[in-house]
Every structure is written in C-alpha cells, then in structure tokens.
Coordinates of C-alpha atoms in Angstrom, one line a residue:
M1 CA 121.9 -17.4 -91.8
S2 CA 123.8 -20.4 -90.4
I3 CA 123.6 -21.4 -86.8
A4 CA 126.3 -23.6 -85.2
A5 CA 124.9 -26.0 -82.7
C6 CA 126.6 -28.6 -80.5
V7 CA 124.6 -31.7 -80.1
S8 CA 125.6 -34.5 -77.7
V9 CA 125.4 -38.0 -79.1
A10 CA 126.3 -39.7 -75.7
P11 CA 123.6 -42.1 -74.5
V12 CA 121.3 -40.7 -72.0
I13 CA 121.4 -42.7 -68.7
E14 CA 118.2 -42.6 -66.7
P15 CA 118.9 -42.3 -63.0
I16 CA 117.7 -45.2 -60.9
L17 CA 115.7 -43.7 -58.1
G18 CA 116.3 -45.0 -54.6
S19 CA 116.1 -43.8 -51.0
T20 CA 118.4 -41.0 -49.9
S21 CA 120.0 -43.3 -47.3
E22 CA 120.8 -46.0 -49.8
L23 CA 122.4 -43.5 -52.2
E24 CA 124.4 -41.9 -49.4
H25 CA 125.6 -45.4 -48.4
L26 CA 126.6 -46.2 -52.0
G27 CA 128.5 -42.9 -52.2
D28 CA 130.3 -43.6 -48.9
E29 CA 131.3 -47.1 -50.2
I30 CA 132.8 -45.5 -53.4
A31 CA 134.7 -43.0 -51.3
K32 CA 136.0 -45.6 -48.9
L33 CA 137.1 -48.0 -51.6
S34 CA 138.8 -45.2 -53.5
A35 CA 140.7 -44.3 -50.4
H36 CA 141.8 -47.9 -49.9
L37 CA 143.0 -48.0 -53.5
D38 CA 145.0 -44.8 -52.9
A39 CA 146.5 -46.4 -49.8
A40 CA 147.4 -49.6 -51.7
T41 CA 148.9 -47.4 -54.4
A42 CA 151.2 -45.9 -51.8
H43 CA 152.4 -49.3 -50.9
L44 CA 152.9 -50.2 -54.6
L45 CA 155.0 -47.0 -55.1
D46 CA 157.2 -48.0 -52.1
L47 CA 157.8 -51.4 -53.7
I48 CA 158.5 -49.8 -57.1
R49 CA 161.0 -47.4 -55.6
E50 CA 162.9 -50.2 -53.8
F51 CA 162.8 -52.4 -56.9
D52 CA 164.1 -49.5 -59.0
A53 CA 166.9 -48.6 -56.5
R54 CA 168.1 -52.2 -56.3
G55 CA 168.1 -52.7 -60.0
G56 CA 165.6 -55.5 -60.1
W57 CA 164.6 -54.5 -63.6
G58 CA 168.2 -54.9 -64.9
N59 CA 167.6 -58.4 -66.3
G60 CA 167.7 -57.3 -69.8
F61 CA 165.1 -54.5 -69.7
R62 CA 166.0 -50.9 -70.7
S63 CA 164.5 -49.3 -67.5
C64 CA 162.2 -50.0 -64.6
A65 CA 159.3 -48.5 -66.5
H66 CA 160.0 -50.9 -69.4
W67 CA 159.9 -53.8 -66.9
L68 CA 156.7 -52.5 -65.4
S69 CA 155.1 -52.3 -68.9
W70 CA 156.0 -56.0 -69.5
R71 CA 155.4 -57.5 -66.0
V72 CA 152.4 -55.5 -64.8
G73 CA 150.8 -54.5 -68.0
L74 CA 151.0 -50.7 -67.5
E75 CA 150.9 -48.5 -70.6
P76 CA 154.5 -47.2 -71.1
G77 CA 153.6 -43.6 -70.2
A78 CA 151.8 -44.7 -67.0
A79 CA 154.8 -46.9 -66.1
R80 CA 157.2 -44.1 -66.4
E81 CA 155.0 -41.9 -64.3
H82 CA 154.7 -44.5 -61.6
V83 CA 158.5 -44.7 -61.5
R84 CA 158.8 -40.9 -61.4
V85 CA 156.3 -40.5 -58.6
A86 CA 157.9 -43.4 -56.6
R87 CA 161.3 -41.8 -56.8
A88 CA 159.9 -38.3 -55.9
L89 CA 158.1 -39.6 -52.7
G90 CA 161.4 -41.0 -51.4
S91 CA 162.2 -37.5 -50.4
L92 CA 158.6 -36.3 -49.6
P93 CA 157.5 -38.2 -46.6
G94 CA 154.5 -35.9 -45.9
L95 CA 152.9 -36.6 -49.3
A96 CA 153.9 -40.3 -49.1
Q97 CA 152.2 -40.7 -45.7
A98 CA 149.0 -38.7 -46.8
L99 CA 148.7 -41.1 -49.8
A100 CA 149.3 -44.1 -47.6
R101 CA 146.5 -43.0 -45.2
G102 CA 144.2 -42.5 -48.1
E103 CA 144.0 -38.7 -47.4
L104 CA 145.2 -37.6 -50.8
S105 CA 144.4 -39.4 -54.1
Y106 CA 147.1 -40.6 -56.4
S107 CA 146.1 -37.9 -59.0
K108 CA 146.8 -35.2 -56.5
V109 CA 150.1 -36.7 -55.3
R110 CA 151.2 -37.3 -58.9
A111 CA 150.6 -33.6 -59.7
L112 CA 152.1 -32.3 -56.5
S113 CA 155.3 -34.4 -56.8
R114 CA 156.1 -32.6 -60.1
V115 CA 157.0 -29.4 -58.2
A116 CA 157.3 -30.3 -54.4
T117 CA 160.6 -30.2 -52.6
P118 CA 161.4 -31.0 -49.0
E119 CA 161.2 -27.2 -48.4
T120 CA 157.8 -26.6 -50.0
E121 CA 156.2 -30.0 -49.3
E122 CA 154.2 -28.8 -46.2
R123 CA 152.4 -25.9 -48.0
L124 CA 151.8 -28.1 -51.1
L125 CA 150.3 -30.8 -48.8
A126 CA 147.9 -28.1 -47.5
V127 CA 146.9 -27.3 -51.1
G128 CA 146.2 -31.0 -51.7
R129 CA 144.0 -31.4 -48.7
A130 CA 142.1 -28.1 -49.3
G131 CA 141.3 -28.3 -53.0
T132 CA 140.0 -30.7 -55.6
A133 CA 142.3 -32.6 -58.1
E134 CA 141.5 -29.9 -60.7
H135 CA 142.6 -27.1 -58.2
V136 CA 145.8 -28.9 -57.6
E137 CA 146.6 -29.1 -61.3
L138 CA 145.9 -25.4 -61.7
I139 CA 148.2 -24.6 -58.8
V140 CA 150.9 -26.9 -60.0
R141 CA 150.8 -25.3 -63.5
G142 CA 151.1 -21.8 -62.0
W143 CA 153.8 -22.9 -59.7
R144 CA 155.8 -24.3 -62.7
R145 CA 155.5 -21.1 -64.6
M146 CA 156.9 -19.3 -61.6
D147 CA 159.8 -21.8 -61.1
R148 CA 162.7 -21.1 -63.5
K149 CA 164.3 -24.4 -62.7
A150 CA 161.1 -26.2 -63.7
E151 CA 161.1 -24.2 -67.0
A152 CA 164.7 -25.4 -67.7
Q153 CA 163.7 -29.0 -66.9
E154 CA 160.7 -28.6 -69.1
T155 CA 163.0 -27.5 -72.0
T156 CA 165.1 -30.6 -71.4
R157 CA 162.0 -32.8 -71.4
R158 CA 160.8 -31.3 -74.6
H159 CA 164.2 -32.0 -76.2
R160 CA 164.1 -35.6 -75.1
N161 CA 160.5 -36.0 -76.3
R162 CA 161.2 -34.8 -79.8
A163 CA 160.1 -37.4 -82.4
L164 CA 158.9 -37.8 -85.9
H165 CA 156.9 -40.9 -87.0
V166 CA 156.7 -41.6 -90.7
Y167 CA 154.8 -44.8 -91.7
P168 CA 152.5 -46.0 -94.5
D169 CA 148.8 -46.1 -94.0
G170 CA 146.5 -48.9 -95.0
D171 CA 145.8 -47.4 -98.4
G172 CA 149.4 -46.7 -99.3
M173 CA 149.5 -43.1 -98.2
V174 CA 152.3 -42.1 -95.9
M175 CA 151.4 -40.6 -92.5
I176 CA 153.7 -38.1 -90.7
H177 CA 153.2 -37.4 -87.0
G178 CA 155.7 -35.7 -84.7
R179 CA 156.6 -33.5 -81.9
L180 CA 159.3 -30.8 -82.5
E181 CA 161.0 -28.4 -80.3
P182 CA 159.5 -24.9 -80.6
E183 CA 162.6 -23.4 -82.5
I184 CA 162.7 -26.4 -84.8
G185 CA 159.0 -26.3 -85.4
A186 CA 159.3 -22.6 -86.4
L187 CA 162.1 -23.5 -88.8
V188 CA 160.0 -26.2 -90.4
M189 CA 157.1 -23.9 -90.7
Q190 CA 159.2 -21.2 -92.3
A191 CA 160.6 -23.8 -94.7
L192 CA 157.0 -24.8 -95.6
T193 CA 155.9 -21.2 -96.0
A194 CA 158.9 -20.5 -98.4
A195 CA 158.1 -23.7 -100.4
R196 CA 154.4 -22.6 -100.7
E197 CA 155.4 -19.2 -102.0
A198 CA 157.8 -20.9 -104.5
L199 CA 154.9 -23.1 -105.7
Y200 CA 152.7 -20.0 -106.0
R201 CA 155.3 -18.2 -108.0
R202 CA 155.7 -21.2 -110.3
R203 CA 152.0 -21.3 -110.8
Q204 CA 152.0 -17.6 -111.8
A205 CA 155.0 -18.1 -114.1
T206 CA 153.3 -21.0 -116.0
D207 CA 150.1 -18.9 -116.5
L208 CA 147.9 -21.6 -114.9
P209 CA 144.3 -20.6 -114.3
G210 CA 143.6 -19.4 -110.9
G211 CA 143.0 -22.2 -108.4
T212 CA 144.8 -24.8 -110.4
S213 CA 147.2 -27.1 -108.5
V214 CA 150.7 -26.7 -109.8
V215 CA 151.6 -30.2 -108.7
D216 CA 148.9 -32.4 -110.2
G217 CA 147.3 -30.0 -112.6
S218 CA 143.8 -30.5 -111.1
P219 CA 141.5 -27.5 -111.7
E220 CA 140.2 -27.2 -108.2
A221 CA 142.0 -24.9 -105.8
P222 CA 144.2 -26.8 -103.4
T223 CA 143.3 -26.6 -99.7
M224 CA 145.8 -25.3 -97.1
E225 CA 146.5 -28.9 -96.1
Q226 CA 147.2 -29.8 -99.7
Q227 CA 149.4 -26.8 -100.1
Q228 CA 151.4 -27.9 -97.0
A229 CA 151.7 -31.5 -98.5
D230 CA 153.0 -30.0 -101.8
A231 CA 155.4 -27.7 -99.9
L232 CA 156.8 -30.6 -98.0
A233 CA 157.4 -32.5 -101.2
L234 CA 159.3 -29.5 -102.7
V235 CA 161.4 -29.2 -99.6
A236 CA 162.3 -32.9 -99.8
E237 CA 163.1 -32.8 -103.5
T238 CA 165.2 -29.7 -103.1
T239 CA 167.2 -31.2 -100.3
L240 CA 167.9 -34.4 -102.3
H241 CA 168.8 -32.4 -105.3
H242 CA 171.3 -30.2 -103.7
G243 CA 172.5 -32.8 -101.2
I244 CA 172.7 -32.6 -97.4
D245 CA 176.4 -33.4 -97.2
P246 CA 178.9 -33.7 -100.1
G247 CA 180.8 -36.5 -98.4
A248 CA 180.2 -40.2 -98.5
P249 CA 178.4 -41.0 -95.3
G250 CA 178.4 -44.7 -95.8
E251 CA 182.2 -44.6 -95.6
R252 CA 182.6 -41.9 -93.0
Y253 CA 180.1 -43.1 -90.5
Q254 CA 181.2 -46.5 -89.5
V255 CA 183.0 -48.1 -86.6
V256 CA 186.0 -50.2 -87.4
V257 CA 187.0 -53.1 -85.1
H258 CA 190.2 -55.2 -85.5
V259 CA 189.6 -58.6 -84.0
D260 CA 191.4 -61.9 -84.3
A261 CA 189.5 -64.9 -85.8
D262 CA 190.1 -67.0 -82.6
V263 CA 188.7 -64.2 -80.4
L264 CA 185.5 -64.1 -82.5
A265 CA 185.1 -67.8 -82.1
N266 CA 185.8 -67.9 -78.4
A267 CA 185.8 -64.8 -76.2
D268 CA 187.9 -66.5 -73.6
V269 CA 191.1 -66.9 -75.8
P270 CA 193.7 -64.2 -75.8
G271 CA 194.0 -62.0 -78.8
Q272 CA 193.3 -58.7 -80.4
S273 CA 190.0 -56.9 -80.1
V274 CA 190.5 -53.2 -80.6
L275 CA 188.9 -50.2 -82.2
D276 CA 190.5 -48.5 -85.2
G277 CA 192.0 -45.9 -82.8
G278 CA 193.6 -48.5 -80.7
A279 CA 191.2 -48.6 -77.7
R280 CA 190.5 -52.2 -76.5
V281 CA 186.9 -53.4 -76.4
P282 CA 185.7 -56.7 -74.8
A283 CA 185.6 -59.8 -77.0
G284 CA 181.9 -60.0 -76.4
T285 CA 181.5 -56.5 -77.9
S286 CA 183.4 -57.5 -81.0
Q287 CA 181.3 -60.6 -81.4
R288 CA 178.1 -58.5 -81.1
L289 CA 179.4 -55.9 -83.7
A290 CA 180.4 -58.7 -86.1
C291 CA 177.0 -60.4 -85.8
D292 CA 175.5 -57.9 -88.2
A293 CA 178.1 -55.8 -90.0
S294 CA 180.4 -55.6 -93.0
R295 CA 183.6 -57.6 -92.6
V296 CA 187.0 -57.5 -94.3
V297 CA 189.3 -60.5 -93.8
M298 CA 193.0 -59.4 -93.4
R299 CA 195.8 -62.0 -93.3
H300 CA 199.1 -61.3 -91.5
D301 CA 202.4 -62.9 -91.5
S302 CA 204.3 -64.0 -88.3
E303 CA 205.7 -60.4 -87.9
G304 CA 202.3 -58.8 -88.1
R305 CA 202.6 -57.4 -91.7
T306 CA 199.4 -57.5 -93.8
T307 CA 199.7 -60.0 -96.6
E308 CA 196.2 -60.2 -98.0
V309 CA 193.1 -58.1 -97.8
G310 CA 189.8 -59.6 -98.9
A311 CA 186.8 -57.8 -100.3
R312 CA 184.3 -56.3 -97.9
T313 CA 181.2 -58.4 -97.6
R314 CA 177.9 -58.1 -95.7
T315 CA 177.4 -60.7 -93.0
I316 CA 173.6 -60.7 -93.6
P317 CA 172.8 -60.0 -97.3
P318 CA 170.0 -57.4 -97.9
A319 CA 167.5 -60.0 -99.2
L320 CA 168.0 -62.1 -96.1
R321 CA 167.7 -59.0 -93.9
R322 CA 164.4 -58.2 -95.4
A323 CA 163.1 -61.7 -94.8
L324 CA 164.3 -61.5 -91.2
Q325 CA 162.6 -58.2 -90.7
H326 CA 159.4 -59.4 -92.2
R327 CA 159.3 -62.6 -90.0
D328 CA 160.4 -61.1 -86.6
R329 CA 158.7 -57.7 -86.9
G330 CA 161.2 -56.2 -84.4
C331 CA 163.2 -57.2 -81.3
R332 CA 162.3 -60.7 -80.1
F333 CA 163.5 -60.3 -76.6
P334 CA 160.6 -60.9 -74.2
G335 CA 158.7 -57.7 -73.4
C336 CA 160.5 -55.5 -75.9
G337 CA 159.1 -55.5 -79.4
L338 CA 161.0 -52.4 -80.7
P339 CA 160.2 -52.3 -84.4
F340 CA 163.8 -52.1 -85.5
G341 CA 166.9 -53.9 -84.6
Q342 CA 170.0 -55.9 -85.6
G343 CA 170.4 -59.4 -86.9
H344 CA 171.7 -61.8 -84.3
H345 CA 173.4 -65.0 -85.1
I346 CA 172.0 -67.6 -82.6
R347 CA 175.1 -69.6 -83.2
H348 CA 177.8 -67.1 -84.2
W349 CA 179.1 -67.3 -87.8
A350 CA 182.7 -67.3 -86.4
Q351 CA 181.8 -70.6 -84.6
G352 CA 180.5 -72.2 -87.7
G353 CA 176.9 -71.0 -87.4
P354 CA 175.2 -70.5 -90.8
T355 CA 173.9 -67.1 -92.0
T356 CA 170.4 -68.5 -92.5
L357 CA 167.0 -67.4 -91.4
S358 CA 166.7 -70.3 -89.0
N359 CA 169.9 -69.2 -87.3
L360 CA 169.0 -65.5 -87.1
A361 CA 166.9 -63.5 -84.7
M362 CA 166.1 -59.7 -84.6
L363 CA 167.3 -58.0 -81.4
C364 CA 167.4 -54.3 -80.6
R365 CA 170.7 -52.7 -79.7
R366 CA 170.1 -53.0 -76.0
H367 CA 169.1 -56.6 -76.0
H368 CA 171.8 -57.6 -78.5
R369 CA 174.3 -56.3 -75.9
A370 CA 172.5 -58.3 -73.2
V371 CA 172.9 -61.5 -75.1
H372 CA 176.6 -61.0 -76.1
E373 CA 178.0 -59.1 -73.1
E374 CA 175.7 -59.6 -70.1
G375 CA 175.3 -63.4 -70.1
Y376 CA 171.8 -63.8 -71.5
Q377 CA 171.3 -66.8 -73.8
V378 CA 169.0 -67.5 -76.6
E379 CA 168.3 -70.8 -78.5
R380 CA 165.8 -71.8 -81.1
L381 CA 163.7 -74.8 -80.2
P382 CA 162.8 -77.6 -82.6
D383 CA 159.3 -76.1 -83.1
G384 CA 161.0 -72.7 -84.2
D385 CA 160.2 -70.7 -81.0
L386 CA 163.0 -68.8 -79.3
K387 CA 163.9 -69.6 -75.7
F388 CA 165.6 -66.9 -73.7
R389 CA 167.5 -67.5 -70.4
R390 CA 168.8 -65.2 -67.7
P391 CA 172.6 -65.3 -67.0
D392 CA 171.9 -67.7 -64.1
G393 CA 170.2 -70.1 -66.6
R394 CA 166.6 -69.5 -65.4
P395 CA 164.2 -69.2 -68.3
L396 CA 162.8 -65.8 -69.2
P397 CA 159.1 -66.3 -70.2
E398 CA 157.6 -64.6 -73.2
V399 CA 154.6 -63.6 -71.2
P400 CA 154.9 -63.0 -67.4
A401 CA 152.9 -65.3 -65.1
T402 CA 149.5 -64.0 -64.0
P403 CA 149.6 -63.1 -60.2
A404 CA 147.1 -64.8 -57.9
V405 CA 144.2 -62.6 -57.0
P406 CA 142.1 -63.4 -53.8
A407 CA 138.5 -64.4 -54.2
A408 CA 137.4 -61.2 -52.4
P409 CA 139.9 -58.6 -53.4
C410 CA 138.0 -55.7 -51.9
E411 CA 137.8 -57.4 -48.5
A412 CA 141.5 -58.3 -48.7
L413 CA 142.3 -54.6 -49.4
R414 CA 140.3 -53.5 -46.4
A415 CA 142.0 -56.1 -44.2
R416 CA 145.5 -54.9 -45.3
H417 CA 144.6 -51.3 -44.1
A418 CA 142.9 -52.4 -40.9
A419 CA 145.3 -50.3 -38.9
V420 CA 144.6 -47.2 -41.0
D421 CA 141.5 -45.1 -40.2
I422 CA 139.9 -44.9 -43.6
H423 CA 136.3 -43.7 -43.8
A424 CA 134.0 -42.0 -46.3
R425 CA 135.4 -38.6 -45.6
T426 CA 139.1 -39.5 -45.5
A427 CA 139.9 -38.0 -48.9
M428 CA 137.2 -35.2 -49.0
P429 CA 138.9 -31.8 -49.7
G430 CA 138.1 -28.7 -47.6
W431 CA 136.8 -26.8 -50.6
L432 CA 133.5 -25.0 -50.0
G433 CA 132.7 -24.0 -53.6
E434 CA 134.5 -20.7 -53.7
R435 CA 136.3 -19.6 -56.8
L436 CA 140.0 -20.4 -57.1
D437 CA 142.3 -17.5 -57.6
V438 CA 145.4 -19.1 -59.0
G439 CA 147.5 -15.9 -59.2
W440 CA 146.8 -15.1 -55.5
A441 CA 147.5 -18.7 -54.5
I442 CA 150.9 -18.7 -56.2
S443 CA 151.8 -15.3 -54.7
V444 CA 151.3 -16.6 -51.2
L445 CA 152.7 -20.2 -51.7
H446 CA 155.6 -20.0 -54.1
P447 CA 159.0 -19.3 -52.4
L448 CA 160.1 -16.9 -55.2
A449 CA 157.0 -14.9 -55.0
V450 CA 157.0 -14.8 -51.1
S451 CA 160.6 -13.8 -50.9
S452 CA 160.1 -10.9 -53.4
R453 CA 157.2 -9.3 -51.4

C-alpha cells in the first residue's frame, strides 16, 4: 500500500518572543505604513492617468505601459494594470478617494475597478470596506460571471492574448508554449487526437510489437506526452506535404510602392510616392519601406513611358541580415528590445549610405516609423554605440536616470499625507470571521440579479 504525503520543505522560522505591547506596536506600524503606501499609490495613479491622457509617453514608445516599464521599472503586465486602474479611477471617484485616504488597499481597488461603474461604485465600495482582499476577489469573479458585458469583454481579451511561442532550448530541443482561444484549442486537440489515432493504426499495420514507438522504433511504450509530440510532428508533416495555400505567397503578400529616386534621397523635394493602387503615401513612409525591402529600378522617358526594368534585388542580403540580427538581438530603440525587427539604414542608401553592418541598426516596426516619419534621429558614435534623439534634438538615454530618493523615505511619505487621518485601523475590514456566501452576495449586489427579483 502506498501513502501519498505532502511534506513542506520551507524553512521553519522560529518566532522571536516579545511583549504583547511591543508586538501590537509593530503590527500597528505595518498597518499604518501600508495605508500610507496605498495613499501614495493613489497619487501615483492620478499622475499616470494625466500623463497617459496628455500623451506624455508618445515619444517613440508603443503605449503608456511600455513607457512605465522602461522609465519606472515595472514588469510589463504590472505596468498595463497600473494604466488600466488609473483610467478606471477617473470615473470612479469613490474608489479613488478611498484609496487616497488609505481606507482600501491597491489590491482591493484593482479588483473592484474591473467591474465597477458609476452606478455600482457605491455598493462595491461597501464590499471593499467590509471584506478582505480575498473576499473582494471572490465577489468580483461572481460579478463578472453575472455580467454578460464582462463576458463579452473577456472573450475579446482572450482573443487579444492569444499567443504561441516556439524557441530552442539550451540542449537544442524546441520548446512550445502558448495560449489559444477555447475553440482553437479544441481544434488543435482534435487534430492531435486524430494524428495519434493515425500513428496507432500505422503501428498496427506494420505489426510492431505492442508498446513500440512507431516514430523512433524504440521498444518502450511512448508516454502520452511523447505521443502528443509525435502527433504534432505528423500534423506538421502532413500540412507541409499537402500545402496550406497553392498560391505563391512570396509574390502575393507584398506591398508595392512607386517612388522617385529624388524623393528617396530627400523627402522635401516634389515627386512621386504612391502605392501600387495609386494612393499617395508620405515620402518618409517610402523611405522607411525602402530601408529594408526588395527594390526594382524602373527608368522612364520624358513622357513617362517605361524604358528599362532592372532585376529585383534585396536591399539587405540574407547573410548581412543574419549578422545584423546576431549583433543587435532585436530593436535597438531605448526601452524596446523586441526580438524581431527591420533593418534600418542609419544613412539611407538613397543618400549614398552603404549597406554595411556599421550603417545598419535593427528597429521594430513601431520605432522604424518613429525614426523615418516622426522626427526621431539615430546616429552611430565613433565607439560604435547608437545615439537616439527626440524630434526636438534632446538625447534619449538608453537607461533612464535614477530618481532622487529622500534619506528617510518613510518619514517623507508620512509628511506628504499629514492632512490625511491614517492610523493602524484605517484599512481594517469589517469582517468578523463569518463565512462568505458569494452566491447570496451577488444576488443582492449585482444590478441584473436585483432587477430580476
């Protein structure tokens, strides 16, 4: 008989004994400082909301969250959540004031802001004051299940968060990790099931001994995980064998821009810069597209008739592109670092710039546009480093400056909130230890449930 046991390997911390009054004082200090931090967070969110609304992050960054990740050092997910909560509190003054007074923790406000509206804010504020952070999370989950609009938003969020990461591991194996929408996930699982059955039938048809792998011929029975890997290989091989699309995607999926040579060299001169369908695009856009694309030189006579068409050539040859990717490892714009991008000629080839590694830099699509069409500048210094400048000429540092921190930050924090009555019980919930009945709570709180009674 086997017995499953759960053994904790966490280190045992022996409590340090002290007088009851000393421990109570220590607990009060923790509670007060936590309330001060929450009040400071409210001010931080106010600043983020104003900064976001006024577009302060628009100096080459993709979003306010992206700027926060670079400038403040927040993890990208936490930065996005700060921006979301800051925006939400703009229309939820009750929650904003409770956070500013240290009455509600940021954790509670973050959860409540997911579902609160100006109409439901007051009752949800009461939930935050009465329960613990865990209670608030449970109420919010039940609330969202009840709210059909939230379900629709959740579907949209899942769609936006779909992702598949495929990358080599340290030993040469390939790792696959992803998040798929439910219906797509079901489709993938069905395909893997069908492939496993096909491999099983192949094993039966070849009269292999039971438990023998049909892929590598090993005598041991493959585990379910190994069967899934073999099934994925079969799906990939079958797809490549039969083809995804009979057309020539390299020819069909391309953007053609007709631009005069003078316009490529100088965006200020008049001339042609149009898409294949005739729509005009800015000269800066044409320069950006020509920075890293195939090009065909067409010569015209004085009446516009084509007299000569050259062969299509790659602006950046494949070997040079591989060297560029190996050197830059992604976008070089300060604070970006996306692992993929486009080759940018620091001095454009149409202006005589050579297509050499020293004259190239990797930029993502967003920051390539910033350099060509939004006035940002980049130059390579004599020591090989890149120097980026804002449109007004001010340098954009690779690493943001470290903000000054007062010698006694806790005292400075308390002084900032001198006008706010923060004490050891400011954020204490009204919960008395009773069991939380989430279903009953939703039935008396949610507008849809209340209106149906």
